[in-house]
Amino acid sequence: MSFIISFEDALDHGTTVDNFDTLEEAQKAFQGYIKAGPEGYDIGVELIEVINEDTEDEDWETLEYHEWFTQDSWREAHPSGYPD
């Protein structure tokens, strides 16, 4: 079992940014990302538990999700379509 942190962006992409062996480390980093706030096209950050990662039955579960923007609110905050 491992834990990852992934960003969701306004372009409908997800990007894994960190991998952790323990939930405690992952939660601390997750809170740090929330506190730092979004960058560029980021609209949300997600803490994910990866289950059975070494088998063909790999599965994952979202443990926490923080949304800074919805797709619509990001577009309203960035009328040019680009991060400011």
Tab-separated table of N, CA, C and O in Angstrom:
chain	number	residue	atom	x	y	z
A	1	MET	N	0.845	-1.171	0.000
A	1	MET	CA	0.000	0.000	0.000
A	1	MET	C	0.893	1.237	0.000
A	1	MET	O	1.908	1.285	0.669
A	2	SER	N	0.503	2.226	-0.789
A	2	SER	CA	1.210	3.497	-0.805
A	2	SER	C	0.188	4.608	-0.954
A	2	SER	O	-0.997	4.362	-1.157
A	3	PHE	N	0.677	5.830	-0.869
A	3	PHE	CA	-0.187	6.992	-0.914
A	3	PHE	C	0.414	7.994	-1.892
A	3	PHE	O	1.622	8.199	-1.906
A	4	ILE	N	-0.434	8.583	-2.707
A	4	ILE	CA	0.046	9.579	-3.661
A	4	ILE	C	-0.758	10.862	-3.532
A	4	ILE	O	-1.901	10.855	-3.072
A	5	ILE	N	-0.125	11.935	-3.953
A	5	ILE	CA	-0.798	13.228	-4.029
A	5	ILE	C	-0.831	13.607	-5.499
A	5	ILE	O	0.176	13.523	-6.203
A	6	SER	N	-2.004	14.004	-5.937
A	6	SER	CA	-2.213	14.336	-7.341
A	6	SER	C	-2.935	15.669	-7.440
A	6	SER	O	-3.815	15.973	-6.634
A	7	PHE	N	-2.537	16.460	-8.428
A	7	PHE	CA	-3.230	17.720	-8.704
A	7	PHE	C	-4.175	17.526	-9.877
A	7	PHE	O	-3.847	16.848	-10.845
A	8	GLU	N	-5.338	18.137	-9.791
A	8	GLU	CA	-6.265	18.216	-10.918
A	8	GLU	C	-6.165	19.633	-11.447
A	8	GLU	O	-6.063	20.584	-10.673
A	9	ASP	N	-6.198	19.782	-12.777
A	9	ASP	CA	-6.067	21.129	-13.317
A	9	ASP	C	-7.263	21.513	-14.182
A	9	ASP	O	-8.129	20.691	-14.474
A	10	ALA	N	-7.303	22.771	-14.544
A	10	ALA	CA	-8.422	23.325	-15.309
A	10	ALA	C	-8.477	22.768	-16.727
A	10	ALA	O	-9.462	22.965	-17.426
A	11	LEU	N	-7.445	22.057	-17.142
A	11	LEU	CA	-7.415	21.446	-18.464
A	11	LEU	C	-7.895	19.996	-18.404
A	11	LEU	O	-7.754	19.253	-19.363
A	12	ASP	N	-8.436	19.594	-17.237
A	12	ASP	CA	-8.980	18.258	-17.002
A	12	ASP	C	-7.895	17.183	-17.037
A	12	ASP	O	-8.079	16.112	-17.587
A	13	HIS	N	-6.738	17.515	-16.457
A	13	HIS	CA	-5.632	16.568	-16.338
A	13	HIS	C	-5.358	16.312	-14.862
A	13	HIS	O	-5.567	17.191	-14.038
A	14	GLY	N	-4.865	15.143	-14.569
A	14	GLY	CA	-4.385	14.837	-13.235
A	14	GLY	C	-2.897	14.560	-13.301
A	14	GLY	O	-2.429	13.902	-14.225
A	15	THR	N	-2.158	15.058	-12.318
A	15	THR	CA	-0.717	14.880	-12.293
A	15	THR	C	-0.290	14.435	-10.904
A	15	THR	O	-0.549	15.134	-9.921
A	16	THR	N	0.348	13.277	-10.817
A	16	THR	CA	0.884	12.807	-9.539
A	16	THR	C	2.154	13.592	-9.240
A	16	THR	O	3.051	13.681	-10.073
A	17	VAL	N	2.204	14.152	-8.019
A	17	VAL	CA	3.354	14.979	-7.663
A	17	VAL	C	4.201	14.390	-6.549
A	17	VAL	O	5.363	14.760	-6.403
A	18	ASP	N	3.633	13.498	-5.737
A	18	ASP	CA	4.384	12.902	-4.636
A	18	ASP	C	3.883	11.496	-4.369
A	18	ASP	O	2.704	11.202	-4.569
A	19	ASN	N	4.783	10.653	-3.862
A	19	ASN	CA	4.506	9.278	-3.479
A	19	ASN	C	4.989	9.069	-2.052
A	19	ASN	O	6.105	9.508	-1.726
A	20	PHE	N	4.214	8.395	-1.207
A	20	PHE	CA	4.593	8.189	0.185
A	20	PHE	C	4.317	6.753	0.617
A	20	PHE	O	3.389	6.122	0.119
A	21	ASP	N	5.105	6.290	1.583
A	21	ASP	CA	4.919	4.955	2.133
A	21	ASP	C	3.956	4.945	3.310
A	21	ASP	O	3.370	3.910	3.614
A	22	THR	N	3.811	6.096	3.990
A	22	THR	CA	2.922	6.138	5.158
A	22	THR	C	1.853	7.216	4.980
A	22	THR	O	2.085	8.247	4.344
A	23	LEU	N	0.722	6.959	5.583
A	23	LEU	CA	-0.380	7.910	5.536
A	23	LEU	C	-0.015	9.202	6.249
A	23	LEU	O	-0.374	10.291	5.796
A	24	GLU	N	0.717	9.104	7.341
A	24	GLU	CA	1.080	10.296	8.110
A	24	GLU	C	1.913	11.263	7.269
A	24	GLU	O	1.660	12.474	7.269
A	25	GLU	N	2.902	10.742	6.554
A	25	GLU	CA	3.725	11.583	5.676
A	25	GLU	C	2.877	12.216	4.573
A	25	GLU	O	3.025	13.397	4.259
A	26	ALA	N	2.005	11.408	3.998
A	26	ALA	CA	1.162	11.883	2.903
A	26	ALA	C	0.212	12.981	3.372
A	26	ALA	O	0.021	13.985	2.684
A	27	GLN	N	-0.398	12.807	4.548
A	27	GLN	CA	-1.322	13.817	5.064
A	27	GLN	C	-0.605	15.120	5.378
A	27	GLN	O	-1.139	16.198	5.114
A	28	LYS	N	0.598	15.029	5.899
A	28	LYS	CA	1.370	16.243	6.194
A	28	LYS	C	1.674	17.003	4.898
A	28	LYS	O	1.502	18.222	4.829
A	29	ALA	N	2.116	16.289	3.875
A	29	ALA	CA	2.405	16.922	2.587
A	29	ALA	C	1.129	17.484	1.958
A	29	ALA	O	1.135	18.590	1.403
A	30	PHE	N	0.032	16.741	2.046
A	30	PHE	CA	-1.254	17.177	1.506
A	30	PHE	C	-1.667	18.508	2.126
A	30	PHE	O	-2.041	19.450	1.420
A	31	GLN	N	-1.556	18.618	3.441
A	31	GLN	CA	-1.893	19.864	4.126
A	31	GLN	C	-0.969	20.998	3.694
A	31	GLN	O	-1.389	22.147	3.569
A	32	GLY	N	0.300	20.684	3.446
A	32	GLY	CA	1.244	21.697	2.957
A	32	GLY	C	0.852	22.228	1.592
A	32	GLY	O	0.941	23.432	1.337
A	33	TYR	N	0.394	21.335	0.704
A	33	TYR	CA	-0.055	21.772	-0.615
A	33	TYR	C	-1.309	22.639	-0.513
A	33	TYR	O	-1.438	23.631	-1.236
A	34	ILE	N	-2.210	22.262	0.371
A	34	ILE	CA	-3.424	23.077	0.557
A	34	ILE	C	-3.036	24.473	1.027
A	34	ILE	O	-3.521	25.473	0.504
A	35	LYS	N	-2.152	24.526	2.009
A	35	LYS	CA	-1.720	25.815	2.561
A	35	LYS	C	-1.003	26.671	1.502
A	35	LYS	O	-1.207	27.882	1.437
A	36	ALA	N	-0.184	26.043	0.675
A	36	ALA	CA	0.561	26.779	-0.366
A	36	ALA	C	-0.369	27.334	-1.437
A	36	ALA	O	-0.068	28.345	-2.054
A	37	GLY	N	-1.488	26.668	-1.671
A	37	GLY	CA	-2.456	27.153	-2.649
A	37	GLY	C	-2.151	26.692	-4.060
A	37	GLY	O	-1.115	26.081	-4.326
A	38	PRO	N	-3.048	27.011	-4.973
A	38	PRO	CA	-2.899	26.543	-6.350
A	38	PRO	C	-1.842	27.328	-7.118
A	38	PRO	O	-1.558	28.472	-6.805
A	39	GLU	N	-1.287	26.659	-8.118
A	39	GLU	CA	-0.355	27.303	-9.040
A	39	GLU	C	-0.830	27.030	-10.453
A	39	GLU	O	-1.352	25.957	-10.747
A	40	GLY	N	-0.633	27.966	-11.322
A	40	GLY	CA	-0.963	27.759	-12.731
A	40	GLY	C	-2.411	27.380	-12.957
A	40	GLY	O	-3.317	28.095	-12.571
A	41	TYR	N	-2.605	26.210	-13.540
A	41	TYR	CA	-3.947	25.749	-13.890
A	41	TYR	C	-4.595	24.893	-12.792
A	41	TYR	O	-5.691	24.377	-12.986
A	42	ASP	N	-3.929	24.710	-11.655
A	42	ASP	CA	-4.440	23.826	-10.604
A	42	ASP	C	-5.812	24.264	-10.108
A	42	ASP	O	-6.051	25.445	-9.857
A	43	ILE	N	-6.701	23.280	-9.958
A	43	ILE	CA	-8.008	23.566	-9.357
A	43	ILE	C	-8.247	22.734	-8.095
A	43	ILE	O	-9.085	23.083	-7.275
A	44	GLY	N	-7.513	21.638	-7.920
A	44	GLY	CA	-7.712	20.803	-6.748
A	44	GLY	C	-6.523	19.897	-6.499
A	44	GLY	O	-5.702	19.655	-7.377
A	45	VAL	N	-6.444	19.392	-5.256
A	45	VAL	CA	-5.396	18.461	-4.863
A	45	VAL	C	-6.059	17.281	-4.167
A	45	VAL	O	-7.032	17.440	-3.434
A	46	GLU	N	-5.527	16.079	-4.437
A	46	GLU	CA	-6.159	14.851	-3.974
A	46	GLU	C	-5.130	13.951	-3.294
A	46	GLU	O	-4.015	13.791	-3.780
A	47	LEU	N	-5.524	13.370	-2.161
A	47	LEU	CA	-4.718	12.372	-1.466
A	47	LEU	C	-5.336	11.011	-1.754
A	47	LEU	O	-6.516	10.790	-1.482
A	48	ILE	N	-4.540	10.116	-2.337
A	48	ILE	CA	-5.044	8.834	-2.833
A	48	ILE	C	-4.290	7.686	-2.166
A	48	ILE	O	-3.056	7.732	-2.054
A	49	GLU	N	-5.039	6.671	-1.764
A	49	GLU	CA	-4.437	5.432	-1.279
A	49	GLU	C	-4.411	4.434	-2.434
A	49	GLU	O	-5.445	4.164	-3.045
A	50	VAL	N	-3.232	3.900	-2.733
A	50	VAL	CA	-3.088	2.895	-3.783
A	50	VAL	C	-3.125	1.524	-3.108
A	50	VAL	O	-2.324	1.241	-2.219
A	51	ILE	N	-4.069	0.689	-3.531
A	51	ILE	CA	-4.288	-0.619	-2.924
A	51	ILE	C	-3.844	-1.697	-3.919
A	51	ILE	O	-4.107	-1.584	-5.110
A	52	ASN	N	-3.204	-2.737	-3.411
A	52	ASN	CA	-2.746	-3.858	-4.252
A	52	ASN	C	-1.877	-3.375	-5.410
A	52	ASN	O	-2.017	-3.841	-6.533
A	53	GLU	N	-0.970	-2.469	-5.133
A	53	GLU	CA	-0.189	-1.856	-6.202
A	53	GLU	C	0.744	-2.817	-6.930
A	53	GLU	O	1.153	-2.547	-8.054
A	54	ASP	N	1.076	-3.927	-6.322
A	54	ASP	CA	2.008	-4.865	-6.948
A	54	ASP	C	1.303	-6.015	-7.664
A	54	ASP	O	1.930	-7.008	-8.017
A	55	THR	N	0.006	-5.887	-7.873
A	55	THR	CA	-0.745	-6.937	-8.547
A	55	THR	C	-1.503	-6.351	-9.731
A	55	THR	O	-1.564	-5.131	-9.908
A	56	GLU	N	-2.094	-7.221	-10.509
A	56	GLU	CA	-2.912	-6.767	-11.637
A	56	GLU	C	-4.208	-6.119	-11.159
A	56	GLU	O	-4.887	-5.442	-11.920
A	57	ASP	N	-4.546	-6.330	-9.877
A	57	ASP	CA	-5.785	-5.794	-9.316
A	57	ASP	C	-5.589	-4.443	-8.650
A	57	ASP	O	-6.345	-4.076	-7.763
A	58	GLU	N	-4.541	-3.703	-9.088
A	58	GLU	CA	-4.281	-2.393	-8.488
A	58	GLU	C	-5.550	-1.562	-8.481
A	58	GLU	O	-6.281	-1.501	-9.460
A	59	ASP	N	-5.800	-0.957	-7.363
A	59	ASP	CA	-6.979	-0.126	-7.185
A	59	ASP	C	-6.555	1.086	-6.375
A	59	ASP	O	-5.482	1.100	-5.776
A	60	TRP	N	-7.370	2.106	-6.361
A	60	TRP	CA	-7.061	3.283	-5.568
A	60	TRP	C	-8.341	3.854	-4.982
A	60	TRP	O	-9.443	3.604	-5.469
A	61	GLU	N	-8.157	4.605	-3.911
A	61	GLU	CA	-9.288	5.237	-3.225
A	61	GLU	C	-8.896	6.648	-2.814
A	61	GLU	O	-7.829	6.853	-2.230
A	62	THR	N	-9.751	7.608	-3.122
A	62	THR	CA	-9.514	8.981	-2.690
A	62	THR	C	-9.783	9.071	-1.193
A	62	THR	O	-10.870	8.734	-0.730
A	63	LEU	N	-8.784	9.536	-0.444
A	63	LEU	CA	-8.946	9.708	0.994
A	63	LEU	C	-9.371	11.136	1.328
A	63	LEU	O	-10.171	11.349	2.229
A	64	GLU	N	-8.795	12.095	0.615
A	64	GLU	CA	-9.130	13.506	0.838
A	64	GLU	C	-9.015	14.249	-0.484
A	64	GLU	O	-8.190	13.914	-1.328
A	65	TYR	N	-9.848	15.262	-0.629
A	65	TYR	CA	-9.795	16.114	-1.819
A	65	TYR	C	-10.046	17.543	-1.382
A	65	TYR	O	-10.943	17.817	-0.587
A	66	HIS	N	-9.225	18.450	-1.878
A	66	HIS	CA	-9.419	19.876	-1.605
A	66	HIS	C	-9.556	20.598	-2.934
A	66	HIS	O	-8.691	20.473	-3.803
A	67	GLU	N	-10.623	21.344	-3.083
A	67	GLU	CA	-10.879	22.061	-4.328
A	67	GLU	C	-10.711	23.559	-4.108
A	67	GLU	O	-11.405	24.150	-3.291
A	68	TRP	N	-9.782	24.148	-4.837
A	68	TRP	CA	-9.600	25.592	-4.779
A	68	TRP	C	-10.587	26.281	-5.722
A	68	TRP	O	-11.084	27.354	-5.417
A	69	PHE	N	-10.805	25.684	-6.869
A	69	PHE	CA	-11.692	26.232	-7.894
A	69	PHE	C	-12.531	25.103	-8.489
A	69	PHE	O	-12.077	23.964	-8.553
A	70	THR	N	-13.714	25.457	-8.979
A	70	THR	CA	-14.413	24.580	-9.905
A	70	THR	C	-13.906	24.958	-11.297
A	70	THR	O	-13.213	25.969	-11.458
A	71	GLN	N	-14.257	24.171	-12.299
A	71	GLN	CA	-13.865	24.544	-13.667
A	71	GLN	C	-14.392	25.942	-14.003
A	71	GLN	O	-13.669	26.771	-14.549
A	72	ASP	N	-15.650	26.209	-13.659
A	72	ASP	CA	-16.254	27.510	-13.967
A	72	ASP	C	-15.607	28.652	-13.191
A	72	ASP	O	-15.336	29.710	-13.751
A	73	SER	N	-15.365	28.439	-11.896
A	73	SER	CA	-14.787	29.533	-11.106
A	73	SER	C	-13.345	29.820	-11.537
A	73	SER	O	-12.889	30.961	-11.452
A	74	TRP	N	-12.597	28.782	-12.005
A	74	TRP	CA	-11.250	29.041	-12.509
A	74	TRP	C	-11.324	29.923	-13.752
A	74	TRP	O	-10.566	30.877	-13.894
A	75	ARG	N	-12.262	29.616	-14.672
A	75	ARG	CA	-12.399	30.434	-15.890
A	75	ARG	C	-12.807	31.872	-15.547
A	75	ARG	O	-12.329	32.813	-16.169
A	76	GLU	N	-13.670	32.034	-14.556
A	76	GLU	CA	-14.066	33.386	-14.144
A	76	GLU	C	-12.883	34.149	-13.552
A	76	GLU	O	-12.737	35.343	-13.797
A	77	ALA	N	-12.048	33.463	-12.796
A	77	ALA	CA	-10.885	34.112	-12.173
A	77	ALA	C	-9.757	34.359	-13.171
A	77	ALA	O	-8.864	35.165	-12.914
A	78	HIS	N	-9.786	33.673	-14.309
A	78	HIS	CA	-8.735	33.784	-15.327
A	78	HIS	C	-9.374	34.005	-16.694
A	78	HIS	O	-9.327	33.133	-17.566
A	79	PRO	N	-9.978	35.159	-16.916
A	79	PRO	CA	-10.711	35.403	-18.166
A	79	PRO	C	-9.856	35.293	-19.434
A	79	PRO	O	-10.392	35.025	-20.509
A	80	SER	N	-8.556	35.441	-19.305
A	80	SER	CA	-7.691	35.303	-20.477
A	80	SER	C	-7.531	33.837	-20.887
A	80	SER	O	-7.070	33.556	-21.987
A	81	GLY	N	-7.892	32.933	-19.979
A	81	GLY	CA	-7.691	31.508	-20.229
A	81	GLY	C	-6.316	31.013	-19.829
A	81	GLY	O	-6.002	29.852	-19.994
A	82	TYR	N	-5.496	31.921	-19.308
A	82	TYR	CA	-4.154	31.577	-18.873
A	82	TYR	C	-3.978	31.945	-17.408
A	82	TYR	O	-4.596	32.908	-16.942
A	83	PRO	N	-3.130	31.216	-16.676
A	83	PRO	CA	-2.848	31.613	-15.294
A	83	PRO	C	-2.216	32.995	-15.268
A	83	PRO	O	-1.468	33.364	-16.174
A	84	ASP	N	-2.531	33.739	-14.268
A	84	ASP	CA	-1.971	35.092	-14.141
A	84	ASP	C	-0.633	35.069	-13.463
A	84	ASP	O	-0.294	34.271	-12.716
